[in-house]
Amino acid sequence: MDNRLVIAAIAAVLVVAAVVLVVTIKRPAVPVPSTSTISPPPISTTSTPSKSNATQLLLDEFNYGVSDWNQWACIYHNYSAADALSAINQSYVINLYYNIQYENTKNITYELAYPGLIHGYLTAKYPQCSLSLSLNESLHEVSGALSEINKTASALGIPSNELGTPLFVIFNNSTGTFTYVIGATPNAINSTLNVLHGGGTKASAAQLSLLRGLARSEYSLYFSRGSNTTVIEMLDPVCPFCAAFYYQYGGEMESLPVNLLFLYFPTHVMDYYYSALQG
């Protein structure tokens, strides 16, 4: 079957739900992030690509966006967990910086090019993880990740119209309780504290088994701190709302005595792919 049809079939409900969330949740008003630790890559905003070039640019940025996740995973496995957290933080600094530039100027070039700029930064900083995916490899990766998200959401009773990034699932392995939070809000912090102290919904044995097993998923990065409570954040490297959350609340979340698990949810990266198809 054509990869495009496979992706469309798997992602249809998820992408529609994400679009609904995007248009109803305004981009958070956040200050421009400090770039003292990195120099945001320069970007040309003067040239206007032809239609065919624009289509290829969108496909390239789609590939870069999926590769960004794979580079995070490579850094996690080939450097260290601390390096991976640093790479995620710096990726989101770049993400947020160029999204704010877009909001301030309405120049679509800023919105289009930042997945590749993240990729370039990660490649330069972590040369062992200099990798690029073909279009078919990217589509295969997205297909598998969306299937994982769909299976997880269905098992936990999360309605499809509440799927989007970032999405947090917090569970306490000791008390057997969990909850979920959608969006880049401090509710994720408050709900984590609640579950940490025994709050939340009682999970079934099957739900607990699924939640525990996500640490072994090929689409997850698990940062264990020996806690009974785990925060699962479903995210996308090119998601501006994920970047806003990480910039505003990431430090506070990382300071809590919980395990962190990042689960790949390629929502925003699909915008590049579908835009290319429409082009």
Short mmCIF file of C-alpha atoms in Angstrom, two decimals:
data_model
loop_
_atom_site.label_atom_id
_atom_site.label_comp_id
_atom_site.label_asym_id
_atom_site.label_seq_id
_atom_site.Cartn_x
_atom_site.Cartn_y
_atom_site.Cartn_z
CA MET A 1 0.00 0.00 0.00
CA ASP A 2 1.15 3.57 -0.75
CA ASN A 3 2.89 5.05 2.32
CA ARG A 4 0.82 8.19 1.93
CA LEU A 5 -2.39 6.19 2.28
CA VAL A 6 -1.04 4.35 5.31
CA ILE A 7 -0.15 7.61 7.05
CA ALA A 8 -3.45 9.24 6.12
CA ALA A 9 -5.42 6.30 7.49
CA ILE A 10 -3.54 6.19 10.79
CA ALA A 11 -3.23 9.92 11.33
CA ALA A 12 -6.62 11.24 10.17
CA VAL A 13 -8.33 11.40 13.56
CA LEU A 14 -5.15 12.43 15.36
CA VAL A 15 -4.34 15.27 12.97
CA VAL A 16 -7.92 16.60 12.94
CA ALA A 17 -7.90 16.62 16.73
CA ALA A 18 -4.53 18.36 16.78
CA VAL A 19 -5.74 21.00 14.33
CA VAL A 20 -8.78 21.67 16.53
CA LEU A 21 -6.50 22.14 19.52
CA VAL A 22 -4.11 24.37 17.58
CA VAL A 23 -6.82 26.76 16.46
CA THR A 24 -8.49 26.92 19.87
CA ILE A 25 -5.33 27.28 21.97
CA LYS A 26 -3.38 30.44 21.30
CA ARG A 27 0.39 30.27 21.24
CA PRO A 28 1.58 31.05 24.77
CA ALA A 29 2.84 34.57 25.32
CA VAL A 30 6.40 33.84 26.38
CA PRO A 31 9.53 35.99 26.34
CA VAL A 32 12.14 35.37 23.67
CA PRO A 33 14.35 32.58 25.06
CA SER A 34 17.90 33.30 26.00
CA THR A 35 20.29 32.23 23.28
CA SER A 36 23.45 32.70 25.31
CA THR A 37 24.30 29.00 25.05
CA ILE A 38 23.67 28.72 21.31
CA SER A 39 23.73 31.01 18.30
CA PRO A 40 20.45 30.63 16.38
CA PRO A 41 21.38 29.67 12.82
CA PRO A 42 20.91 32.44 10.25
CA ILE A 43 17.96 32.14 7.92
CA SER A 44 17.29 33.82 4.59
CA THR A 45 13.88 35.46 4.50
CA THR A 46 14.14 37.32 1.21
CA SER A 47 13.80 34.70 -1.51
CA THR A 48 10.47 33.22 -2.58
CA PRO A 49 10.74 29.62 -3.78
CA SER A 50 8.85 28.35 -6.83
CA LYS A 51 5.92 26.00 -6.31
CA SER A 52 8.01 22.91 -7.06
CA ASN A 53 10.83 24.15 -4.85
CA ALA A 54 8.34 24.94 -2.08
CA THR A 55 6.98 21.38 -2.24
CA GLN A 56 10.49 19.96 -1.96
CA LEU A 57 11.28 22.35 0.90
CA LEU A 58 8.25 21.11 2.80
CA LEU A 59 9.24 17.47 2.24
CA ASP A 60 12.80 18.25 3.32
CA GLU A 61 11.57 19.93 6.50
CA PHE A 62 9.27 16.97 7.17
CA ASN A 63 12.28 14.65 6.92
CA TYR A 64 14.34 16.95 9.13
CA GLY A 65 11.55 17.09 11.71
CA VAL A 66 11.34 13.30 11.94
CA SER A 67 15.14 13.05 11.94
CA ASP A 68 15.23 15.47 14.89
CA TRP A 69 13.51 12.84 17.03
CA ASN A 70 15.86 10.14 15.81
CA GLN A 71 18.83 12.35 16.64
CA TRP A 72 17.50 12.77 20.20
CA ALA A 73 17.27 9.00 20.46
CA CYS A 74 20.77 8.57 19.02
CA ILE A 75 22.18 11.08 21.53
CA TYR A 76 20.40 9.25 24.37
CA HIS A 77 21.92 5.90 23.36
CA ASN A 78 25.35 7.00 22.12
CA TYR A 79 26.22 9.92 24.39
CA SER A 80 24.28 10.05 27.68
CA ALA A 81 20.87 10.74 29.18
CA ALA A 82 22.16 14.12 30.36
CA ASP A 83 23.30 14.96 26.83
CA ALA A 84 19.90 13.95 25.49
CA LEU A 85 18.13 16.27 27.93
CA SER A 86 20.47 19.08 26.92
CA ALA A 87 19.82 18.38 23.23
CA ILE A 88 16.07 18.46 23.81
CA ASN A 89 16.36 21.74 25.69
CA GLN A 90 18.47 23.38 22.98
CA SER A 91 16.20 22.05 20.24
CA TYR A 92 13.25 23.70 21.90
CA VAL A 93 15.18 26.97 22.31
CA ILE A 94 15.65 27.01 18.52
CA ASN A 95 12.04 25.96 17.97
CA LEU A 96 10.64 28.69 20.19
CA TYR A 97 13.04 31.36 18.94
CA TYR A 98 11.96 30.99 15.33
CA ASN A 99 8.27 30.58 16.18
CA ILE A 100 8.42 33.86 18.08
CA GLN A 101 10.15 35.44 15.09
CA TYR A 102 7.27 34.22 12.95
CA GLU A 103 4.67 35.58 15.37
CA ASN A 104 6.42 38.97 15.40
CA THR A 105 6.96 39.25 11.64
CA LYS A 106 4.40 36.88 10.07
CA ASN A 107 7.21 35.82 7.72
CA ILE A 108 6.37 32.22 6.94
CA THR A 109 10.03 31.37 6.26
CA TYR A 110 10.68 31.33 10.01
CA GLU A 111 7.86 28.83 10.45
CA LEU A 112 9.01 26.60 7.60
CA ALA A 113 12.74 26.23 8.17
CA TYR A 114 13.31 25.58 11.87
CA PRO A 115 13.12 21.73 11.78
CA GLY A 116 16.18 21.78 9.52
CA LEU A 117 17.90 24.34 11.73
CA ILE A 118 17.40 22.06 14.74
CA HIS A 119 18.80 19.19 12.70
CA GLY A 120 21.84 21.25 11.75
CA TYR A 121 22.51 22.22 15.35
CA LEU A 122 22.25 18.62 16.59
CA THR A 123 24.49 17.38 13.78
CA ALA A 124 27.19 19.93 14.62
CA LYS A 125 26.97 19.39 18.38
CA TYR A 126 26.70 15.58 18.31
CA PRO A 127 28.55 14.37 15.19
CA GLN A 128 28.06 10.70 16.04
CA CYS A 129 24.36 11.36 15.48
CA SER A 130 24.63 12.99 12.09
CA LEU A 131 21.81 11.21 10.35
CA SER A 132 19.12 11.88 7.80
CA LEU A 133 16.09 9.82 6.87
CA SER A 134 14.64 9.19 3.44
CA LEU A 135 11.01 10.07 2.85
CA ASN A 136 9.98 6.42 3.10
CA GLU A 137 11.93 5.99 6.33
CA SER A 138 10.29 9.10 7.79
CA LEU A 139 6.83 7.88 6.80
CA HIS A 140 7.52 4.48 8.36
CA GLU A 141 8.70 6.14 11.58
CA VAL A 142 5.65 8.38 11.77
CA SER A 143 3.31 5.47 11.04
CA GLY A 144 4.73 3.42 13.90
CA ALA A 145 4.75 6.32 16.35
CA LEU A 146 1.15 7.29 15.59
CA SER A 147 0.08 3.68 16.02
CA GLU A 148 1.75 3.64 19.45
CA ILE A 149 0.00 6.86 20.45
CA ASN A 150 -3.37 5.65 19.18
CA LYS A 151 -3.05 2.35 21.06
CA THR A 152 -1.99 4.11 24.27
CA ALA A 153 -4.73 6.73 24.13
CA SER A 154 -7.41 4.14 23.42
CA ALA A 155 -6.28 1.91 26.30
CA LEU A 156 -6.27 4.84 28.74
CA GLY A 157 -9.65 6.16 27.63
CA ILE A 158 -8.31 9.44 26.26
CA PRO A 159 -10.85 10.80 23.72
CA SER A 160 -9.51 11.37 20.22
CA ASN A 161 -10.63 15.01 20.32
CA GLU A 162 -8.27 15.59 23.23
CA LEU A 163 -5.18 14.28 21.49
CA GLY A 164 -2.48 16.82 20.73
CA THR A 165 0.94 17.90 21.88
CA PRO A 166 2.09 18.20 24.50
CA LEU A 167 0.00 15.52 26.18
CA PHE A 168 0.99 14.33 29.66
CA VAL A 169 0.11 11.02 31.29
CA ILE A 170 1.22 10.75 34.91
CA PHE A 171 1.04 7.45 36.76
CA ASN A 172 2.02 6.20 40.19
CA ASN A 173 3.23 2.61 40.07
CA SER A 174 2.83 2.24 43.84
CA THR A 175 -0.77 3.44 44.19
CA GLY A 176 -1.85 2.31 40.73
CA THR A 177 -3.35 5.68 39.82
CA PHE A 178 -2.96 7.92 36.80
CA THR A 179 -4.25 11.06 35.12
CA TYR A 180 -3.65 12.97 31.91
CA VAL A 181 -3.29 16.64 31.00
CA ILE A 182 -3.43 18.25 27.57
CA GLY A 183 -1.59 21.43 26.68
CA ALA A 184 1.36 23.60 27.65
CA THR A 185 -0.03 24.68 31.02
CA PRO A 186 1.09 24.47 34.66
CA ASN A 187 -1.72 21.94 35.16
CA ALA A 188 0.85 19.30 34.22
CA ILE A 189 2.91 20.28 37.27
CA ASN A 190 -0.11 20.37 39.59
CA SER A 191 -1.41 17.02 38.33
CA THR A 192 2.03 15.45 38.74
CA LEU A 193 2.13 16.55 42.38
CA ASN A 194 -1.38 15.17 42.87
CA VAL A 195 -0.53 11.74 41.44
CA LEU A 196 2.81 11.75 43.26
CA HIS A 197 0.83 11.93 46.51
CA GLY A 198 -1.67 9.22 45.60
CA GLY A 199 -4.27 11.15 43.61
CA GLY A 200 -5.66 10.31 40.20
CA THR A 201 -7.86 7.63 38.66
CA LYS A 202 -7.40 4.00 39.61
CA ALA A 203 -5.84 2.17 36.67
CA SER A 204 -6.78 -1.34 35.63
CA ALA A 205 -4.15 -4.05 35.58
CA ALA A 206 -4.04 -3.83 31.78
CA GLN A 207 -3.58 -0.07 31.87
CA LEU A 208 -0.76 -0.31 34.39
CA SER A 209 0.95 -2.98 32.31
CA LEU A 210 0.75 -0.76 29.23
CA LEU A 211 2.08 2.28 31.09
CA ARG A 212 5.01 0.34 32.52
CA GLY A 213 5.80 -1.11 29.10
CA LEU A 214 6.14 2.30 27.44
CA ALA A 215 9.65 2.61 28.89
CA ARG A 216 10.64 -0.16 26.47
CA SER A 217 8.92 1.35 23.44
CA GLU A 218 11.13 2.10 20.44
CA TYR A 219 9.39 5.50 20.34
CA SER A 220 10.27 6.52 23.89
CA LEU A 221 13.17 8.01 25.82
CA TYR A 222 13.11 7.04 29.49
CA PHE A 223 14.90 8.98 32.23
CA SER A 224 14.66 6.93 35.41
CA ARG A 225 15.16 8.48 38.83
CA GLY A 226 14.07 5.52 40.87
CA SER A 227 10.66 7.04 41.56
CA ASN A 228 7.30 5.29 41.74
CA THR A 229 5.79 8.13 39.71
CA THR A 230 6.45 8.61 36.00
CA VAL A 231 5.52 11.56 33.82
CA ILE A 232 4.98 10.53 30.21
CA GLU A 233 5.10 13.50 27.87
CA MET A 234 3.89 12.88 24.33
CA LEU A 235 5.74 15.41 22.22
CA ASP A 236 7.12 16.39 18.85
CA PRO A 237 10.48 18.17 18.40
CA VAL A 238 8.85 20.67 16.04
CA CYS A 239 5.80 21.33 18.26
CA PRO A 240 5.84 25.02 19.36
CA PHE A 241 3.58 24.29 22.32
CA CYS A 242 5.98 21.61 23.55
CA ALA A 243 8.78 24.16 23.22
CA ALA A 244 6.80 26.74 25.18
CA PHE A 245 6.09 24.24 27.97
CA TYR A 246 9.70 23.12 28.15
CA TYR A 247 10.91 26.72 28.25
CA GLN A 248 8.40 27.86 30.89
CA TYR A 249 7.92 24.78 33.06
CA GLY A 250 10.53 22.21 32.02
CA GLY A 251 12.94 23.12 34.81
CA GLU A 252 10.21 22.80 37.43
CA MET A 253 9.09 19.45 36.02
CA GLU A 254 12.66 18.13 35.99
CA SER A 255 13.10 19.20 39.61
CA LEU A 256 10.27 16.94 40.81
CA PRO A 257 11.11 13.48 42.19
CA VAL A 258 9.63 11.63 39.22
CA ASN A 259 10.80 9.59 36.27
CA LEU A 260 10.48 11.27 32.86
CA LEU A 261 9.45 9.47 29.72
CA PHE A 262 9.21 11.22 26.35
CA LEU A 263 6.99 9.47 23.82
CA TYR A 264 7.17 10.52 20.17
CA PHE A 265 3.88 11.98 18.93
CA PRO A 266 4.49 13.40 15.41
CA THR A 267 1.65 15.90 15.16
CA HIS A 268 3.07 19.21 13.98
CA VAL A 269 5.66 17.61 11.71
CA MET A 270 2.77 16.21 9.67
CA ASP A 271 1.77 19.76 8.71
CA TYR A 272 4.84 19.86 6.45
CA TYR A 273 3.97 16.58 4.80
CA TYR A 274 0.30 17.36 4.16
CA SER A 275 1.16 20.86 2.95
CA ALA A 276 3.59 19.31 0.46
CA LEU A 277 0.89 16.94 -0.81
CA GLN A 278 -1.54 19.84 -1.24
CA GLY A 279 1.15 21.78 -3.10
#
